[in-house]
Every structure is written in C-alpha cells, then in structure tokens.
Amino acid sequence: MWSTLGHNMESPNHTDVDPSVFFLLGIPGLEQFHLWLSLLVCGLGTATIVGNITILVVVATEPVLHKPVYLFLCMLSTTDLAASLSTVPKLLAILWCGAGYISASACLAQMFFIHAFCMMESTVLLAMAFDRYVAICHPLHYATVLTDTMIALIGVAAVMRGSLLMLPCPFLIGCLNFCQSHVILHTYCEHMAVVKLACGDTRPNRVYGLTAALLVIGVDLFCIGLSSAFIAQAVLCLLSREARSKALGTCGSHVCVILISYTPALFSFFTHRFGHHVPVHIHILLANVYLLFPPALNPVVYEIQTKEIRKRVVRVFQSGQGTGIKASE
C-alpha cells in the first residue's frame, strides 16, 4: 500500500520533487515565530518526559501505590509519553531548521500512532472515571471489581480499541490519488490535513474519521459525564462534611485532567470540521495544544493534587539529594 501511495502522489511540477514524499509546512503565517515556538515545544516535551517518568518510577518503586487508581495513572503516563515522542522530534526539526520532508510511509505511520495513542488516552481516562465511580458509589465492591486481572484487561482493551479504530485510516488514504499538492499545512501528519490534499472522492475517509472520533470522544465523554453525575449524587448524600470533602478531593485531580485533555480536543475537532472561516494557523495551534499540553500538565496535576504521590515524589528527590551529598563527602 505504501508504494501505491507513493506512486499516486505527484508534485506540482512532476519533476523536481520525489512523489513519494510529503512536506510538513509547519504553521503557515507564523514562520517568524517558529524559533520562539520551538522553545515552548522543547520545554513542554522536557516536562512531559520528566513528569511522566517520575510518575512511573514513583509508582513502580512504592508498593503502597500499587492500587488501581495509580496503575491507571501509569497507563495514562505511558500513552502520554508515546504520543509526545511520536510528535515532538519531528515538530522540533520543522521549527528549528524547516526539515519538513517526510516519506509517505513515515507520514502514515506517524498518523496512525498519534491518533491511536490519543484514543488509548481517552479510554484510560474513561477507566479512571470508572475507578472513581466504584470507589465512591460502591466502596464495598471496589476490591472485587477492580482486580489485577480486570486492570490488565482494561489496559489491553485500551490498546486494542485505539489500534483497531485507527487501523483503517492509513489503508483508506492509501487508496487515494494525490495529483495536486504534497504540501501538508500542518506540523504533523494529521488525518484530515492529509485527506484534504487528495483528488477525487474522499467521503469514505471523512465519514470514517468523523465516526471514529465520535465513537471515542462522544462515547467516552458521555460515560464520564454519567459517572460524574452518579458520583455527585452519592457525595451529596453523605452526612459528614469531612466525608464529602474527602470524596470530592479524590476526584479533583481526575476532573482537572479531563478538562485539560478534552477541552483542546473538542476545540480542535469542531474548528477543523465546522470552523471553515477560522485561520489555518489557529487550526494548527489548537491541534498542537491538544497534543503537547495535556501530557506535560497531567503529571503536575496529579503530583500537586494527590497527597500520596506528592509525598513519594518529595521523598525520592530528598533521598537523591542525600545520596549526592554523601557521594561528594
């Protein structure tokens, strides 16, 4: 399929450009700010790597944190790291030195992994909402419902859901003819940005892309909202103010992460499909906010809001400083 796509794609002059290569333009209209934007991207990428690896190390090394809620958090950190590593290196190459050329196969691979990891992240957020629902609404059944086997099955389901829903997209794009331009007005191989370059009927691609997005974002947001309503109802029925405060505190970090993750995703989704008068650079900036900010901010939210993780992170850094002082002595 990759070779078919390469031969079907033609450059404007048909001679000077390799027809099997796309070119990622970056952020049109903001070229003069690419260097400054690269500093922000580099900072967010560094924060993503440091923050999420810290979460993974702390949870892995602290047996007291081997609980469902923290295991789901590790899944979230893993998908955030994977999505960031699929985006940031090429994005920095574009912003630093205009290295926008990308082969057709690499472009489709990047498209698959970025969108698949985002779908996996949404599934993990849904699982975390279910975890909070069971913990607050059915606390006596928590240990029997969220067993290690169930957690492993949820992790496998997240991977399979993201992979299977995204798998048809590269094959559908491989059936298209690219007879006009091979320049992608984006910083990464976003599905609709590539589809818009094709000649002929792209309705199957558009319909499938919209259906997959609704099946993930629509279904997951509905289920998360439903679980939040049940949680709010259960919390309001508690007689003790301290118990209500504790119950809400356990959900605070998760609510923050949901808002951080889904707000830019919804803005990007709706402006891309219905905001025909929105400038191109706004589309691209929103898409990059969706990909770059949640992975960097999620660990910060959990480290600040979750007392157990905050204590362990402080202990890890203090032990590291103590080891460094002893070594210097």
CSV table of C-alpha atoms in Angstrom, one decimal, residues 15-326:
chain,number,residue,atom,x,y,z
A,15,THR,CA,9.9,16.6,-11.9
A,16,ASP,CA,11.8,18.3,-9.1
A,17,VAL,CA,10.1,16.6,-6.1
A,18,ASP,CA,10.1,13.0,-5.1
A,19,PRO,CA,6.5,11.9,-5.5
A,20,SER,CA,6.7,9.5,-2.5
A,21,VAL,CA,7.4,12.3,-0.1
A,22,PHE,CA,5.2,14.7,1.8
A,23,PHE,CA,6.3,18.1,3.1
A,24,LEU,CA,5.1,19.4,6.5
A,25,LEU,CA,4.9,23.1,6.2
A,26,GLY,CA,4.7,23.9,9.9
A,27,ILE,CA,2.5,26.8,11.0
A,28,PRO,CA,1.8,29.0,7.9
A,29,GLY,CA,1.7,32.7,8.7
A,30,LEU,CA,3.7,32.3,11.9
A,31,GLU,CA,7.1,31.4,10.3
A,32,GLN,CA,8.8,34.3,12.0
A,33,PHE,CA,7.8,32.9,15.4
A,34,HIS,CA,9.0,29.3,14.7
A,35,LEU,CA,12.1,29.7,16.8
A,36,TRP,CA,10.2,31.0,19.8
A,37,LEU,CA,7.6,28.4,19.4
A,38,SER,CA,10.3,25.7,19.3
A,39,LEU,CA,11.4,26.9,22.8
A,40,LEU,CA,7.9,26.3,24.1
A,41,VAL,CA,7.7,22.9,22.4
A,42,CYS,CA,11.1,21.9,23.8
A,43,GLY,CA,10.0,23.0,27.3
A,44,LEU,CA,6.7,21.1,27.1
A,45,GLY,CA,8.5,18.0,25.7
A,46,THR,CA,11.0,18.1,28.5
A,47,ALA,CA,8.3,18.5,31.1
A,48,THR,CA,6.4,15.6,29.6
A,49,ILE,CA,9.3,13.2,29.8
A,50,VAL,CA,10.5,14.2,33.3
A,51,GLY,CA,7.0,14.4,34.8
A,52,ASN,CA,5.6,11.1,33.4
A,53,ILE,CA,8.8,9.2,34.0
A,54,THR,CA,8.7,10.5,37.6
A,55,ILE,CA,5.2,9.2,37.9
A,56,LEU,CA,6.1,5.8,36.5
A,57,VAL,CA,9.2,5.4,38.7
A,58,VAL,CA,7.4,6.5,41.9
A,59,VAL,CA,4.5,4.2,41.4
A,60,ALA,CA,6.8,1.3,40.4
A,61,THR,CA,9.1,1.7,43.4
A,62,GLU,CA,6.4,2.3,46.1
A,63,PRO,CA,4.4,-0.9,46.9
A,64,VAL,CA,1.8,1.2,48.7
A,65,LEU,CA,0.9,2.9,45.4
A,66,HIS,CA,0.2,-0.4,43.7
A,67,LYS,CA,-3.5,0.3,43.6
A,68,PRO,CA,-5.9,0.5,40.6
A,69,VAL,CA,-6.1,4.3,40.5
A,70,TYR,CA,-2.3,4.6,40.4
A,71,LEU,CA,-1.9,1.8,37.9
A,72,PHE,CA,-4.4,3.6,35.6
A,73,LEU,CA,-2.3,6.7,36.1
A,74,CYS,CA,0.8,4.7,34.9
A,75,MET,CA,-1.2,3.8,31.8
A,76,LEU,CA,-2.0,7.4,31.2
A,77,SER,CA,1.6,8.4,31.6
A,78,THR,CA,2.8,5.7,29.2
A,79,THR,CA,0.3,6.8,26.5
A,80,ASP,CA,1.2,10.5,27.1
A,81,LEU,CA,4.9,9.7,26.6
A,82,ALA,CA,4.3,7.6,23.5
A,83,ALA,CA,2.1,10.3,21.9
A,84,SER,CA,4.6,13.0,22.7
A,85,LEU,CA,7.5,11.0,21.3
A,86,SER,CA,5.5,10.5,18.1
A,87,THR,CA,5.1,14.2,17.7
A,88,VAL,CA,7.8,16.3,19.3
A,89,PRO,CA,11.0,15.2,17.5
A,90,LYS,CA,9.7,16.0,14.0
A,91,LEU,CA,7.9,19.1,15.2
A,92,LEU,CA,11.2,20.5,16.6
A,93,ALA,CA,13.0,19.6,13.3
A,94,ILE,CA,10.4,21.6,11.4
A,95,LEU,CA,10.5,24.6,13.8
A,96,TRP,CA,14.3,24.7,14.1
A,97,CYS,CA,15.5,24.0,10.5
A,98,GLY,CA,12.5,23.6,8.3
A,99,ALA,CA,13.1,19.8,7.9
A,100,GLY,CA,9.5,19.2,6.9
A,101,TYR,CA,10.1,16.4,4.4
A,102,ILE,CA,8.6,13.0,5.4
A,103,SER,CA,8.2,9.9,3.4
A,104,ALA,CA,4.7,8.6,2.7
A,105,SER,CA,5.1,5.5,4.8
A,106,ALA,CA,6.6,7.5,7.7
A,107,CYS,CA,3.7,10.0,7.4
A,108,LEU,CA,1.1,7.3,7.6
A,109,ALA,CA,2.9,5.6,10.5
A,110,GLN,CA,3.0,8.9,12.4
A,111,MET,CA,-0.7,9.5,11.7
A,112,PHE,CA,-1.6,6.0,13.0
A,113,PHE,CA,0.4,6.2,16.2
A,114,ILE,CA,-0.5,9.8,17.1
A,115,HIS,CA,-4.3,9.2,16.7
A,116,ALA,CA,-4.2,5.7,18.2
A,117,PHE,CA,-2.3,6.9,21.3
A,118,CYS,CA,-4.9,9.7,21.7
A,119,MET,CA,-7.7,7.2,21.5
A,120,MET,CA,-5.9,5.0,24.1
A,121,GLU,CA,-5.5,8.0,26.4
A,122,SER,CA,-9.3,8.7,26.2
A,123,THR,CA,-10.0,5.0,27.1
A,124,VAL,CA,-7.7,5.3,30.1
A,125,LEU,CA,-9.4,8.5,31.3
A,126,LEU,CA,-12.7,6.6,31.0
A,127,ALA,CA,-11.3,3.8,33.1
A,128,MET,CA,-10.1,6.3,35.7
A,129,ALA,CA,-13.6,7.7,35.8
A,130,PHE,CA,-15.0,4.2,36.3
A,131,ASP,CA,-12.4,3.6,39.1
A,132,ARG,CA,-13.6,6.8,41.0
A,133,TYR,CA,-17.3,5.8,40.4
A,134,VAL,CA,-16.8,2.3,42.0
A,135,ALA,CA,-14.6,3.8,44.8
A,136,ILE,CA,-17.2,6.3,45.9
A,137,CYS,CA,-20.6,4.7,44.9
A,138,HIS,CA,-19.7,1.1,45.6
A,139,PRO,CA,-16.8,1.1,48.0
A,140,LEU,CA,-17.5,-2.3,49.4
A,141,HIS,CA,-17.2,-3.9,46.0
A,142,TYR,CA,-14.1,-2.0,44.9
A,143,ALA,CA,-11.5,-4.7,45.6
A,144,THR,CA,-13.7,-7.4,43.9
A,145,VAL,CA,-14.5,-5.3,40.8
A,146,LEU,CA,-11.1,-3.8,40.1
A,147,THR,CA,-8.9,-6.8,40.4
A,148,ASP,CA,-5.4,-7.1,38.8
A,149,THR,CA,-6.9,-9.2,36.1
A,150,MET,CA,-9.6,-6.6,35.4
A,151,ILE,CA,-7.0,-3.8,35.3
A,152,ALA,CA,-4.9,-5.8,32.8
A,153,LEU,CA,-7.9,-6.4,30.6
A,154,ILE,CA,-8.8,-2.7,30.6
A,155,GLY,CA,-5.2,-1.9,29.5
A,156,VAL,CA,-5.4,-4.5,26.7
A,157,ALA,CA,-8.8,-3.1,25.7
A,158,ALA,CA,-7.4,0.5,25.5
A,159,VAL,CA,-4.6,-0.7,23.2
A,160,MET,CA,-6.9,-2.8,21.0
A,161,ARG,CA,-9.5,-0.1,20.8
A,162,GLY,CA,-7.1,2.7,19.7
A,163,SER,CA,-5.3,0.4,17.3
A,164,LEU,CA,-8.3,-1.2,15.6
A,165,LEU,CA,-10.3,2.1,15.3
A,166,MET,CA,-7.3,3.8,13.7
A,167,LEU,CA,-6.1,0.9,11.5
A,168,PRO,CA,-8.4,1.5,8.5
A,169,CYS,CA,-7.4,5.2,8.1
A,170,PRO,CA,-3.9,4.6,6.6
A,171,PHE,CA,-5.4,2.0,4.2
A,172,LEU,CA,-8.2,4.3,3.2
A,173,ILE,CA,-5.6,7.0,2.5
A,174,GLY,CA,-3.5,4.6,0.5
A,175,CYS,CA,-6.4,4.2,-1.9
A,176,LEU,CA,-6.5,8.0,-2.7
A,177,ASN,CA,-4.7,9.8,-5.6
A,178,PHE,CA,-2.6,12.9,-4.7
A,179,CYS,CA,-2.5,14.7,-8.0
A,180,GLN,CA,-2.2,18.3,-6.9
A,181,SER,CA,0.0,19.1,-3.9
A,182,HIS,CA,2.0,17.1,-1.5
A,183,VAL,CA,2.5,20.0,1.0
A,184,ILE,CA,0.7,19.4,4.3
A,185,LEU,CA,-0.4,22.6,6.0
A,186,HIS,CA,0.4,21.2,9.5
A,187,THR,CA,3.1,20.3,11.9
A,188,TYR,CA,2.4,16.6,11.8
A,189,CYS,CA,0.5,14.1,9.6
A,190,GLU,CA,-3.0,14.9,10.9
A,191,HIS,CA,-5.6,12.7,9.2
A,192,MET,CA,-7.9,15.4,7.7
A,193,ALA,CA,-4.9,17.6,6.7
A,194,VAL,CA,-3.6,14.7,4.5
A,195,VAL,CA,-7.1,13.8,3.2
A,196,LYS,CA,-7.6,17.4,2.0
A,197,LEU,CA,-4.7,17.0,-0.4
A,198,ALA,CA,-6.3,14.1,-2.3
A,199,CYS,CA,-8.1,14.3,-5.6
A,200,GLY,CA,-11.4,12.5,-6.1
A,201,ASP,CA,-13.9,11.3,-3.6
A,202,THR,CA,-12.7,11.5,-0.1
A,203,ARG,CA,-16.1,10.9,1.6
A,204,PRO,CA,-15.2,7.4,2.9
A,205,ASN,CA,-12.2,8.9,4.7
A,206,ARG,CA,-14.2,11.9,6.1
A,207,VAL,CA,-17.1,9.7,7.2
A,208,TYR,CA,-14.8,7.1,8.9
A,209,GLY,CA,-12.7,9.8,10.6
A,210,LEU,CA,-15.8,11.5,11.9
A,211,THR,CA,-17.3,8.2,13.1
A,212,ALA,CA,-14.1,7.1,14.8
A,213,ALA,CA,-13.8,10.5,16.6
A,214,LEU,CA,-17.4,10.4,17.8
A,215,LEU,CA,-17.1,6.8,18.9
A,216,VAL,CA,-14.1,7.8,21.1
A,217,ILE,CA,-14.7,11.4,22.2
A,218,GLY,CA,-18.5,11.2,22.2
A,219,VAL,CA,-18.9,7.9,23.9
A,220,ASP,CA,-16.2,8.4,26.5
A,221,LEU,CA,-17.4,11.9,27.4
A,222,PHE,CA,-20.9,10.7,27.8
A,223,CYS,CA,-19.8,7.8,30.1
A,224,ILE,CA,-17.5,10.1,32.1
A,225,GLY,CA,-20.3,12.7,32.5
A,226,LEU,CA,-22.7,9.9,33.6
A,227,SER,CA,-20.2,8.6,36.2
A,228,SER,CA,-19.6,12.1,37.4
A,229,ALA,CA,-23.4,12.6,37.9
A,230,PHE,CA,-23.6,9.4,39.9
A,231,ILE,CA,-20.6,10.4,42.0
A,232,ALA,CA,-22.0,13.9,42.7
A,233,GLN,CA,-25.3,12.3,43.8
A,234,ALA,CA,-23.5,9.9,46.1
A,235,VAL,CA,-21.4,12.7,47.6
A,236,LEU,CA,-24.4,14.9,48.3
A,237,CYS,CA,-26.0,12.0,50.2
A,238,LEU,CA,-23.1,11.8,52.6
A,239,LEU,CA,-23.9,13.3,56.0
A,240,SER,CA,-20.4,14.2,57.1
A,241,ARG,CA,-18.9,17.4,55.6
A,242,GLU,CA,-15.4,15.8,56.1
A,243,ALA,CA,-16.5,12.7,54.2
A,244,ARG,CA,-17.9,14.9,51.3
A,245,SER,CA,-14.7,16.9,51.2
A,246,LYS,CA,-12.6,13.7,51.1
A,247,ALA,CA,-14.7,12.2,48.3
A,248,LEU,CA,-14.5,15.3,46.2
A,249,GLY,CA,-10.8,15.6,46.8
A,250,THR,CA,-10.2,12.1,45.4
A,251,CYS,CA,-11.9,13.2,42.2
A,252,GLY,CA,-10.4,16.7,41.9
A,253,SER,CA,-7.2,15.7,40.1
A,254,HIS,CA,-9.2,13.5,37.6
A,255,VAL,CA,-11.6,16.3,36.8
A,256,CYS,CA,-8.7,18.7,36.1
A,257,VAL,CA,-7.0,16.1,33.8
A,258,ILE,CA,-10.3,15.6,31.9
A,259,LEU,CA,-10.7,19.3,31.4
A,260,ILE,CA,-7.1,19.6,30.3
A,261,SER,CA,-7.4,16.7,27.9
A,262,TYR,CA,-10.8,17.1,26.4
A,263,THR,CA,-11.2,20.9,26.1
A,264,PRO,CA,-8.5,21.5,23.5
A,265,ALA,CA,-9.5,18.2,21.8
A,266,LEU,CA,-13.1,19.4,21.3
A,267,PHE,CA,-12.0,22.9,20.2
A,268,SER,CA,-9.6,21.3,17.6
A,269,PHE,CA,-12.3,18.8,16.5
A,270,PHE,CA,-15.0,21.3,15.9
A,271,THR,CA,-12.9,24.1,14.4
A,272,HIS,CA,-11.3,21.6,12.0
A,273,ARG,CA,-14.6,20.3,10.7
A,274,PHE,CA,-17.0,23.3,11.1
A,275,GLY,CA,-14.8,26.4,11.5
A,276,HIS,CA,-14.3,27.0,7.8
A,277,HIS,CA,-13.6,30.7,8.4
A,278,VAL,CA,-11.1,30.1,11.2
A,279,PRO,CA,-7.5,30.9,10.0
A,280,VAL,CA,-5.3,27.9,9.2
A,281,HIS,CA,-2.7,28.8,11.9
A,282,ILE,CA,-5.4,28.7,14.6
A,283,HIS,CA,-6.4,25.2,13.5
A,284,ILE,CA,-2.8,24.1,13.7
A,285,LEU,CA,-2.1,25.8,17.1
A,286,LEU,CA,-5.2,24.2,18.6
A,287,ALA,CA,-4.2,20.7,17.4
A,288,ASN,CA,-0.7,21.2,18.9
A,289,VAL,CA,-2.2,22.4,22.2
A,290,TYR,CA,-4.2,19.2,22.3
A,291,LEU,CA,-1.1,17.1,21.7
A,292,LEU,CA,1.5,19.0,23.8
A,293,PHE,CA,-0.1,20.5,26.8
A,294,PRO,CA,-2.1,17.6,28.4
A,295,PRO,CA,1.0,15.2,28.5
A,296,ALA,CA,3.0,17.9,30.2
A,297,LEU,CA,0.4,19.1,32.7
A,298,ASN,CA,-1.2,15.8,33.7
A,299,PRO,CA,1.8,14.7,35.9
A,300,VAL,CA,1.9,18.2,37.5
A,301,VAL,CA,-1.8,18.0,38.4
A,302,TYR,CA,-1.5,14.5,40.0
A,303,GLU,CA,1.7,15.4,41.8
A,304,ILE,CA,0.0,18.6,43.3
A,305,GLN,CA,-3.5,17.2,43.9
A,306,THR,CA,-2.6,13.7,45.1
A,307,LYS,CA,-1.1,13.6,48.6
A,308,GLU,CA,0.3,10.1,48.3
A,309,ILE,CA,2.2,10.8,45.1
A,310,ARG,CA,3.3,14.2,46.3
A,311,LYS,CA,4.9,12.7,49.4
A,312,ARG,CA,6.6,9.9,47.5
A,313,VAL,CA,8.0,12.4,44.9
A,314,VAL,CA,9.4,14.6,47.6
A,315,ARG,CA,10.9,11.5,49.3
A,316,VAL,CA,12.5,10.4,46.1
A,317,PHE,CA,14.1,13.8,45.5
A,318,GLN,CA,15.2,14.1,49.1
A,319,SER,CA,16.8,10.6,49.0
A,320,GLY,CA,18.5,11.6,45.7
A,321,GLN,CA,19.9,14.8,47.3
A,322,GLY,CA,21.1,12.8,50.3
A,323,THR,CA,22.9,10.3,48.2
A,324,GLY,CA,24.6,13.1,46.2
A,325,ILE,CA,25.8,14.8,49.4
A,326,LYS,CA,27.2,11.6,50.8
